[in-house]
């Protein structure tokens, strides 16, 4: 260590909680609340100010509004549920001059994301978690054997060191923490790059007259195949209007698509726009493993997002809970090895990870299909079957439905036949993920089987390899 480094280390204020959580989003707050309720010391490091914490770009649509971990009770966050009357999706397909209404399974709500963010922070604090705002993590510390032992940060210009038995990375998409960890001693998934992520941009738009579709989540393709527009009603006069698009696309051109669509929709004439915000989110399968000795990644930092819809709030909450419970087991046994923390991976895959991995197959298909053909296919699919495909990762497509869809989709037969074949590959993948290994030593063999299946996905869809 140089003289300058020694001086910096000496001047650094040191904290030694049992667990450090980086990021005060959904996954981080539920992780912190779960650890705190078990009587352990947990500190949440948040780069934003206390006033700005919880202010995150989001579509505000919440699927699974009826189910949240008990560490922050649902009653705590319900005041942020501004519209609980939404019950279906509305797909506007200009290429086919049609609107497709589809049911969405489970309880839905549209929320005020900033208010929700404040409430989950309040809930975690009530459980006993401490929050350090204005704190930017600069490095992750490791022991000689590779175990993570804490983080180094800057808070309001002053260096701080946090020593902990477990670090929970809830720092969001493309987490910078993962750039600082040497994962060579574990199976932690490092097969990650920016092409697995999309950018999202949204505005909160106020209109004078109530919209007619305040009971629906509205989706519409952009003029390019790389993204889609959304209109989610917080209330009948306050709309979250936004778009998501792959990071390989030029953002300003796609934002222009949203601006142009807003200008052309009669319900938005004279509308007032506020709170413009952007973010990145994963549109990929969950990390094969989000565990390393002394370290776990949760939520967006581990790919815990439905890759077809971008929804990730409920999954992130449960990922936070499962990681925290694994951390507590490690604290109680004095063993925070990869093997001890591994159950977290298993619980994620069992709850939603397998389904999200299967859904990613349809994302892969979309990269190899012309947008007009894809919209023709969507228009031909029965609404309930489309809903199953979007949210469960699979749907029942028998000979009768196949024949009906082929009849309805005249001119798009090649695409719909490709979908049926892709659906079989997605089912195979879902079945394999249900056999996710019970210990890290078995992961490599399982990955080989999965990668062999993915080769058949690429052959079936004609898409370029994603991973």
PDB file of C-alpha atoms in Angstrom, residues 22 32 39 41-42 46 78 81 100 115 117 126 149 168 196 205 248 251 274 295 300 306 321 397 413 437 460:
ATOM      1  CA  UNK A  22     -26.066  -1.351  -1.775  1.00  0.00           C
ATOM      2  CA  UNK A  32     -32.621  -4.970   4.491  1.00  0.00           C
ATOM      3  CA  UNK A  39     -32.164  -8.843  14.800  1.00  0.00           C
ATOM      4  CA  UNK A  41     -27.376  -4.931  11.959  1.00  0.00           C
ATOM      5  CA  UNK A  42     -27.880  -3.888   8.345  1.00  0.00           C
ATOM      6  CA  UNK A  46     -27.878   4.863  -1.309  1.00  0.00           C
ATOM      7  CA  UNK A  78     -50.798   0.386  -0.461  1.00  0.00           C
ATOM      8  CA  UNK A  81     -51.380   2.154  -5.367  1.00  0.00           C
ATOM      9  CA  UNK A 100     -56.075  -6.453 -29.149  1.00  0.00           C
ATOM     10  CA  UNK A 115     -44.271   7.444  -3.291  1.00  0.00           C
ATOM     11  CA  UNK A 117     -40.064   4.181  -3.126  1.00  0.00           C
ATOM     12  CA  UNK A 126     -39.230   0.718  10.684  1.00  0.00           C
ATOM     13  CA  UNK A 149     -15.604  -8.589   3.111  1.00  0.00           C
ATOM     14  CA  UNK A 168     -26.050  -7.639  -0.991  1.00  0.00           C
ATOM     15  CA  UNK A 196     -28.704  -7.878 -22.679  1.00  0.00           C
ATOM     16  CA  UNK A 205     -48.517  13.287 -18.389  1.00  0.00           C
ATOM     17  CA  UNK A 248     -28.167  -0.963 -29.469  1.00  0.00           C
ATOM     18  CA  UNK A 251     -32.240   6.744 -27.891  1.00  0.00           C
ATOM     19  CA  UNK A 274     -43.665  16.567 -15.874  1.00  0.00           C
ATOM     20  CA  UNK A 295     -21.861 -11.583  -1.768  1.00  0.00           C
ATOM     21  CA  UNK A 300     -32.062  -5.744 -11.654  1.00  0.00           C
ATOM     22  CA  UNK A 306     -39.689 -10.314 -16.906  1.00  0.00           C
ATOM     23  CA  UNK A 321     -36.238 -11.689   0.853  1.00  0.00           C
ATOM     24  CA  UNK A 397     -51.119 -24.509 -28.511  1.00  0.00           C
ATOM     25  CA  UNK A 413     -47.713 -18.217 -41.890  1.00  0.00           C
ATOM     26  CA  UNK A 437     -28.855 -27.800  -9.487  1.00  0.00           C
ATOM     27  CA  UNK A 460     -35.319 -22.607 -34.698  1.00  0.00           C
TER      28      UNK A 460
END
